[in-house]
Amino acid sequence: MTTEAVRLTHWQDQVADKRARQKASIPKEWLIPSVPEDTTNVIDIPQTCGLLTQRELEITGASEVTELLGRLASAEYSAVEVTTAFYKRAIIAHQVVNCLTEIYVEKALQWAAELDAYLKEHGKVKGPLHGLPVSLKDQIPIKELETTMGYAAWVGKYAEDDAVLVKLLLKAGAIPYVRTNLPQTIMWGETYNNVFGRTLNPYNRRFTPGGSSGGESALIAMHGSILGIGSDIGGSIRVPAHFCGLYGFKPSSHRLPTYGVVNSLDGQESVPTAFGPLSTSLSGITTLVRSILEQEPWSYCPNTVPKPWQQDDYSLKAHGEGKKLCFGIMWDEGSVKPHPPIQRALEMTKKALEAAGHSFIEWQSLRHAEYVAVARSSFLADGSEDYNSCLTTGEPIINSMDPSADPSDVPAFRIPRSPLSAYKVWQLNKERKELRKALLDRWQATVSQTGTGRPIDALICPVAPYAAVPHGRTRSSIYTIIWNTADYPSLIIPVTKVNPAIDTKPTRESFWGEEDEVVYNMYDPEAYEGLPVGIQLVGPTLQEEVVLGVGEVVNAALKAAQKQDAQD
Amino acid sequence: MTTEAVRLTHWQDQVADKRARQKASIPKEWLIPSVPEDTTNVIDIPQTCGLLTQRELEITGASEVTELLGRLASAEYSAVEVTTAFYKRAIIAHQVVNCLTEIYVEKALQWAAELDAYLKEHGKVKGPLHGLPVSLKDQIPIKELETTMGYAAWVGKYAEDDAVLVKLLLKAGAIPYVRTNLPQTIMWGETYNNVFGRTLNPYNRRFTPGGSSGGESALIAMHGSILGIGSDIGGSIRVPAHFCGLYGFKPSSHRLPTYGVVNSLDGQESVPTAFGPLSTSLSGITTLVRSILEQEPWSYCPNTVPKPWQQDDYSLKAHGEGKKLCFGIMWDEGSVKPHPPIQRALEMTKKALEAAGHSFIEWQSLRHAEYVAVARSSFLADGSEDYNSCLTTGEPIINSMDPSADPSDVPAFRIPRSPLSAYKVWQLNKERKELRKALLDRWQATVSQTGTGRPIDALICPVAPYAAVPHGRTRSSIYTIIWNTADYPSLIIPVTKVNPAIDTKPTRESFWGEEDEVVYNMYDPEAYEGLPVGIQLVGPTLQEEVVLGVGEVVNAALKAAQKQDAQD
């Protein structure tokens, strides 16, 4: 046997072992009959499979995190029954969209039992997230559990300590009950790795749930979780939220604690990763951010800015109490025109906000390509040394997320580059600083156009040029990555679903470029039917509370418009 | 003529041209008779040279910035007379310690006249720094003025715009009236370059005023300025403040705006440069920081954390109103023992604070050498490519600050290294993150020892193992650089002066290492007589207000003890 053959056997053995252990971690009584492969939409499987009781369907059917927390606090629901219900539903989801990595029912139920005992004994909740099950992307270690991050070489790597995020979730009374899938190297807008395989979009299993936090988005879309934590370095929270009809929030990179997480490209700080929530409700997003900040995470994580939750900012005190906001709107970034349903989601949002008394100014794309180039150069600066250091067992690098692709074909934006010198990275950092300054000046200068006496209160733009795409068809995340390079917080709000009757494919005579034509050709109204569409709401660095406060205004306007439409 | 010869002529011509223009910029009537070289202490020259009027001596004799601002606001002093007085005194100082780079009397007096007119017309000040002359290190560009940063190749480089700091100073009513010297490459604890030459310590001209903000410290010590702005990447504000008996403050790196400044190693972000004030008074330090933060510098500089001035933190609300603080005290960092006057300054501070009701716990040095190593590796990561890109005219690199040294001898901590790859820098960043976490955990853990229910309120330690040293004798800044790697704000408070009668040289049988022995041998009580000594007061990242608030407590205790001593 050659060394190569030994190696290959070795990594495949590691994977086989991990998969067997994952399978064994699922309680037998929670297995459901297999769903035929050609059942593409599985979003209703939890309701129809018969495994969940009526009460469990009621519990997991909730979307509003604050409501669920209220029922837990009043002991209307016990933590054990809520955790059990969500765990069962997560396992159901997993069986149809393959969204989980670590499954540890006993440990989670023990935490839940302790919380129930606490509430009974003290007559009060342990913390603001008392009894809430929270799912975690497979980058957030929990003491004594494996963290493979999708690498075969990491199978059997057990965490010695909780990540700071886990510590603070536990202190707040949350139950970090399950971990979720992500792509190999994390640096993908889809979710597939050699250890756990591919995660599917529950609205259409032939489509991707997005990535890299695609295990989260698939799970939460199926209500197998009500709130989860992902990470975002180029769109990895926002694209999955958009593809799966969820709220998602990428804070500025140093607002929520990151100490103790594992990551690709660890130590790359030019365009850093941010950790943040995905949820079925905006209240879930806000509650998570607030409950972490209230615990002074900077006392645990050296990279977290010591800025407490700013209630005045969230109430939009300096933004006219949110009564007459002025938004910037960017319909496209000038190189790739979004598909019709994306444009429609922006139009719906604009109309809803105008009906509520708010106004808009147009925002033209600003040096967008340079933002993308700086981010990409920063990510590829190591010449793949980081990836290679995790592929020591012979496990092959995944070059494409397309199931039918030649595994040796590498898409343009993934082609490895020669390593950069430290000096070259310094020059990139200078470029990034200039880009951020140009953006800031542009933002501030809008004060002359808004009529409010303030610069725009937030910017609205597409999340991606498309709704979810078939596996392997995701292009570079150009609509999201700019806000990583800028380090601006960005909130995803679900708006609508693709409707072939109105989102017809326009004829186009000319294109803005090759990428524009490729993306145009991807659109097929019938194939995309029913897929969710969101919008992106952006504000300046470290102004998380403002973005969330404005998010409430946008969300309320959209809900009011929906109600109006239903009445008409 | 060879190309090499042409080049050499060229850079020397550039320098000669710049020096001639600098000389011409000094009003002839402000020249003083030359002071003999063997007059080492020139601190009283402004009083004795006869150039300043009694009123000008009174104006420039002030130490408290708030008092001077009060007199300007009440029009007791006009901005023109204050600027004239400080300009004259700065020019006097320059003639004996060579501290200035850009001199532009007319421009400064025009700003002053405009401020006087404003006050007269509106009956109120233009801003919180109305009429205050503020000196700037030669890294802070002012529109239309040259910024050479000590490089011959930069002679004739005129700024197209004000740095953000300058914009905000002007908006606050300050007059950025003069710029000050710094060392070639900036990365030195002394102040010498080929363009402007060497800056001297006014307490003893055979000694260095420190660096890299040594033009500032020499100028302010002579009351040629009451408040200046320097920069600090390893001790460059703090060491000069300590060597010249001043208050100096290095904030966290992203608290005050840096956009628009020029710098060495620009783009190096692993251990970044912070800009901050030096002053004759703590009120100067606090007033500067507050007046910048009140202008929301994050609306101008994309790298500035949007954290407004926290008055509650400054009032020590969460620190028992500052009534019973508990300090950590680090007597030494374990590898280089400080000279006797440094130890005495710490003892005096401890005694004064204990007399005021505060307490202390011992703080042992924590992985100090690793902090220094990470910073040094980060600074040298480019293999000198940045320096070399500024030495294109044939100007030689300065290898030593020792006037008698062989110019080709390079001290150990300055030996150029091979360039690092981006990947290697990522590994350094990971190391730095672990060091910061260990420090944070240690700090938080002191809660079990303090008896206040809080971790230590601040840490007190030496600024350097010595007071100012003879030119060329500065060693690596090991006592200050740790707080750059940690990114902790640090305040320098002047405490005492070297007194040979009490600061006698102890006999030592053994040494902690080679560096310890070298530093021990440098001490000579008589030679160091009268040189100032300060202490360093440190707090956690981005808690500038807490450090300044605790600084007020320390300062008051020291002043009370002085008063007590004077009465005894």
Coordinates of N, CA, C and O in Angstrom, one line a residue, chain A residues 164 259 265-270 298-303 305-307 378-379 381-382 385-386 389 420-423 425-427 429-430 432-434 436-437 440-441 444 541-543, chain B residues 164 259 265-270 298-303 305-307 378-379 381-382 385-386 389 420-423 425-427 429-430 432-434 436-437 440-441 444 541-543:
Chain A
V164 N -16.3 32.1 24.2 CA -16.9 33.2 25.0 C -18.4 33.3 24.7 O -19.2 33.5 25.6
Y259 N -13.7 35.6 20.8 CA -12.7 34.8 21.4 C -13.1 33.3 21.6 O -14.2 33.1 22.1
L265 N -8.5 31.0 8.0 CA -7.8 32.3 7.8 C -7.6 33.0 9.2 O -7.6 34.2 9.2
D266 N -7.6 32.2 10.3 CA -7.5 32.8 11.6 C -6.2 33.7 11.7 O -5.2 33.3 11.2
G267 N -6.4 34.9 12.2 CA -5.3 35.9 12.2 C -5.4 36.9 11.1 O -4.7 37.9 11.1
Q268 N -6.2 36.6 10.1 CA -6.4 37.6 9.0 C -7.3 38.7 9.6 O -8.4 38.4 9.9
E269 N -6.8 39.9 9.7 CA -7.5 40.9 10.4 C -7.9 42.1 9.5 O -8.5 43.1 9.9
S270 N -7.5 42.1 8.2 CA -7.7 43.2 7.3 C -9.2 43.4 7.0 O -9.8 44.5 7.1
W298 N -16.7 42.4 26.6 CA -15.3 42.9 26.6 C -14.5 42.5 27.8 O -13.3 42.6 27.9
S299 N -15.2 42.0 28.9 CA -14.5 41.5 30.0 C -14.1 40.1 29.8 O -13.3 39.5 30.6
Y300 N -14.5 39.5 28.7 CA -14.2 38.1 28.4 C -13.3 38.0 27.1 O -12.6 37.0 27.0
C301 N -13.6 38.9 26.2 CA -13.0 38.8 24.9 C -12.2 40.0 24.6 O -12.7 41.1 24.6
P302 N -10.9 39.9 24.4 CA -10.0 41.0 24.2 C -10.3 41.8 22.9 O -9.8 42.9 22.8
N303 N -11.0 41.2 22.0 CA -11.2 41.9 20.7 C -12.6 42.6 20.6 O -12.9 43.1 19.6
V305 N -15.2 45.5 21.4 CA -15.2 46.9 21.8 C -16.1 47.1 23.0 O -17.2 46.7 23.1
P306 N -15.6 47.8 24.0 CA -16.4 48.0 25.3 C -17.4 49.1 25.0 O -17.2 50.3 25.5
K307 N -18.4 48.8 24.3 CA -19.5 49.7 24.0 C -20.8 49.0 24.5 O -21.3 48.1 23.8
S378 N -7.2 40.1 0.4 CA -6.9 39.9 1.8 C -7.1 38.4 2.2 O -6.3 37.8 2.9
F379 N -8.2 37.8 1.7 CA -8.5 36.5 2.0 C -7.5 35.5 1.4 O -7.3 34.4 1.9
A381 N -4.4 36.1 0.7 CA -3.0 36.6 0.9 C -2.0 35.5 1.3 O -0.8 35.6 1.2
D382 N -2.6 34.4 1.9 CA -1.7 33.3 2.4 C -1.3 32.3 1.4 O -0.6 31.3 1.7
E385 N -2.1 28.7 2.4 CA -1.4 28.0 3.4 C -2.3 27.5 4.6 O -2.1 26.5 5.1
D386 N -3.3 28.4 4.9 CA -4.2 28.1 6.0 C -5.0 26.9 5.6 O -5.1 25.9 6.4
S389 N -3.0 23.7 5.7 CA -2.6 23.2 7.0 C -3.8 22.4 7.6 O -3.6 21.7 8.6
L420 N 1.1 36.7 -0.5 CA 1.6 38.1 -0.4 C 2.6 38.2 0.7 O 2.5 37.5 1.7
S421 N 3.4 39.3 0.6 CA 4.3 39.6 1.7 C 3.5 40.5 2.7 O 2.5 41.1 2.3
A422 N 4.0 40.6 3.9 CA 3.4 41.5 4.9 C 3.3 42.9 4.3 O 2.3 43.6 4.5
Y423 N 4.4 43.3 3.6 CA 4.4 44.7 3.1 C 3.2 44.9 2.1 O 2.5 46.0 2.1
V425 N 0.4 43.4 2.1 CA -0.9 43.4 2.9 C -1.0 44.8 3.5 O -2.1 45.4 3.6
W426 N 0.1 45.4 4.0 CA 0.0 46.8 4.5 C -0.5 47.7 3.4 O -1.3 48.6 3.7
Q427 N -0.1 47.5 2.2 CA -0.6 48.4 1.1 C -2.1 48.2 0.9 O -2.8 49.1 0.6
N429 N -4.2 47.3 3.2 CA -4.8 47.9 4.3 C -5.0 49.4 4.1 O -6.0 50.0 4.5
K430 N -4.0 50.0 3.5 CA -4.0 51.5 3.2 C -5.2 51.7 2.1 O -5.9 52.7 2.3
R432 N -7.8 49.9 1.7 CA -9.1 49.7 2.4 C -9.4 50.9 3.2 O -10.6 51.3 3.3
K433 N -8.4 51.5 3.9 CA -8.7 52.7 4.7 C -9.2 53.8 3.8 O -10.2 54.6 4.1
E434 N -8.6 54.0 2.6 CA -9.1 55.0 1.7 C -10.5 54.8 1.2 O -11.3 55.7 1.1
R436 N -12.8 53.2 2.9 CA -13.7 53.4 4.0 C -13.9 54.9 4.2 O -15.0 55.4 4.5
K437 N -12.8 55.7 3.9 CA -13.0 57.1 4.1 C -13.9 57.7 3.0 O -14.8 58.5 3.3
L440 N -17.5 56.9 4.0 CA -17.9 57.7 5.1 C -18.2 59.1 4.7 O -19.3 59.7 5.0
D441 N -17.3 59.7 3.8 CA -17.6 61.1 3.3 C -18.8 61.1 2.5 O -19.6 62.1 2.6
Q444 N -21.8 60.9 4.9 CA -22.0 62.2 5.6 C -22.6 63.3 4.7 O -23.4 64.1 5.1
T541 N -20.3 51.9 10.8 CA -19.5 51.0 11.7 C -19.9 51.2 13.2 O -20.0 52.3 13.7
L542 N -20.2 50.1 13.9 CA -20.4 50.0 15.3 C -21.7 50.7 15.7 O -21.9 51.0 16.9
Q543 N -22.6 51.0 14.8 CA -23.9 51.6 15.1 C -24.9 50.5 15.0 O -26.0 50.7 14.4
Chain B
V164 N -7.5 64.8 9.8 CA -8.8 65.0 10.6 C -8.5 65.6 11.9 O -9.3 66.5 12.4
Y259 N -7.1 59.5 10.6 CA -7.1 59.6 9.2 C -6.4 60.9 8.7 O -6.6 62.0 9.3
L265 N 5.6 52.6 8.3 CA 4.9 51.3 8.4 C 3.4 51.5 8.2 O 2.6 50.7 8.8
D266 N 3.0 52.5 7.4 CA 1.6 52.7 7.2 C 0.9 51.4 6.7 O 1.4 50.8 5.8
G267 N -0.2 51.1 7.3 CA -0.9 49.9 6.9 C -0.6 48.7 7.8 O -1.3 47.7 7.8
Q268 N 0.4 48.8 8.6 CA 0.7 47.8 9.6 C -0.3 48.0 10.7 O -0.3 49.0 11.4
E269 N -1.2 47.0 10.9 CA -2.3 47.1 11.8 C -2.3 46.2 13.0 O -3.2 46.2 13.8
S270 N -1.3 45.3 13.1 CA -1.2 44.3 14.1 C -1.0 45.0 15.5 O -1.7 44.6 16.5
W298 N -15.6 60.0 14.6 CA -15.9 58.9 13.7 C -16.7 59.3 12.5 O -16.9 58.5 11.6
S299 N -17.3 60.5 12.5 CA -17.9 61.0 11.3 C -16.9 61.5 10.3 O -17.3 61.8 9.2
Y300 N -15.7 61.6 10.7 CA -14.6 62.1 9.8 C -13.5 61.0 9.5 O -12.9 61.0 8.5
C301 N -13.3 60.1 10.5 CA -12.2 59.1 10.4 C -12.8 57.7 10.4 O -13.5 57.4 11.4
P302 N -12.7 57.0 9.4 CA -13.3 55.6 9.4 C -12.7 54.6 10.4 O -13.3 53.6 10.6
N303 N -11.5 55.0 11.0 CA -10.9 54.0 11.9 C -11.2 54.4 13.4 O -10.7 53.7 14.2
V305 N -13.4 54.5 16.7 CA -14.6 53.9 17.3 C -15.6 54.9 17.7 O -15.3 55.9 18.3
P306 N -16.9 54.7 17.3 CA -17.9 55.7 17.7 C -18.3 55.5 19.1 O -19.4 54.9 19.4
K307 N -17.5 56.0 20.0 CA -17.8 55.9 21.4 C -17.6 57.3 22.0 O -16.5 57.8 22.1
S378 N 6.1 42.3 14.3 CA 5.1 43.0 13.5 C 5.7 44.2 12.8 O 5.4 44.5 11.7
F379 N 6.5 45.0 13.6 CA 7.1 46.2 13.0 C 8.1 45.9 11.9 O 8.3 46.7 11.0
A381 N 8.1 43.3 9.9 CA 7.6 42.3 9.0 C 7.8 42.6 7.6 O 7.8 41.7 6.7
D382 N 8.0 43.8 7.2 CA 8.2 44.2 5.8 C 9.6 44.1 5.4 O 9.9 44.5 4.2
E385 N 11.1 47.3 3.8 CA 10.6 47.8 2.5 C 10.0 49.2 2.7 O 10.2 50.1 1.8
D386 N 9.3 49.4 3.8 CA 8.7 50.8 4.0 C 9.7 51.8 4.2 O 9.7 52.9 3.5
S389 N 11.5 52.6 0.9 CA 10.7 53.4 0.0 C 10.7 54.9 0.2 O 10.4 55.7 -0.6
L420 N 8.4 39.0 6.2 CA 7.4 37.9 6.6 C 6.4 37.8 5.5 O 6.0 38.8 4.9
S421 N 5.8 36.6 5.4 CA 4.6 36.4 4.6 C 3.4 36.8 5.3 O 3.4 36.9 6.5
A422 N 2.3 37.1 4.5 CA 1.0 37.4 5.1 C 0.6 36.3 6.1 O 0.1 36.6 7.2
Y423 N 0.9 35.1 5.8 CA 0.5 33.9 6.6 C 1.2 34.0 8.0 O 0.6 33.8 9.0
V425 N 2.3 36.7 9.4 CA 1.7 37.8 10.2 C 0.4 37.3 10.8 O 0.1 37.7 12.0
W426 N -0.4 36.5 10.1 CA -1.6 36.0 10.7 C -1.3 35.2 12.0 O -2.0 35.3 13.0
Q427 N -0.2 34.4 11.9 CA 0.2 33.6 13.1 C 0.6 34.6 14.2 O 0.2 34.3 15.4
N429 N -0.6 37.5 14.7 CA -1.9 38.1 15.2 C -2.6 37.2 16.1 O -3.2 37.6 17.1
K430 N -2.5 35.9 15.8 CA -3.1 34.9 16.7 C -2.4 34.9 18.1 O -3.0 34.8 19.1
R432 N -0.8 37.4 19.4 CA -1.2 38.6 20.1 C -2.5 38.5 20.7 O -2.8 38.9 21.9
K433 N -3.5 37.9 20.0 CA -4.8 37.7 20.6 C -4.7 36.8 21.9 O -5.4 37.2 22.9
E434 N -3.9 35.8 21.9 CA -3.8 34.9 23.1 C -3.2 35.7 24.2 O -3.6 35.6 25.4
R436 N -3.4 38.9 24.7 CA -4.4 39.9 25.2 C -5.4 39.2 26.1 O -5.9 39.7 27.0
K437 N -5.7 38.0 25.7 CA -6.7 37.2 26.5 C -6.1 36.9 27.8 O -6.8 37.0 28.9
L440 N -6.2 40.0 29.9 CA -7.6 40.4 30.3 C -8.1 39.4 31.5 O -8.7 39.9 32.4
D441 N -7.8 38.1 31.3 CA -8.2 37.2 32.3 C -7.5 37.5 33.7 O -8.1 37.4 34.7
Q444 N -9.1 40.6 35.2 CA -10.4 40.3 35.7 C -10.3 39.5 37.0 O -11.1 39.7 38.0
T541 N -8.5 48.3 27.4 CA -8.7 48.8 26.1 C -10.0 49.7 26.0 O -11.1 49.3 26.5
L542 N -9.8 50.9 25.4 CA -10.9 51.8 25.1 C -11.6 52.3 26.4 O -12.7 52.9 26.3
Q543 N -11.0 52.2 27.5 CA -11.5 52.8 28.7 C -10.7 54.0 29.1 O -10.3 54.2 30.2

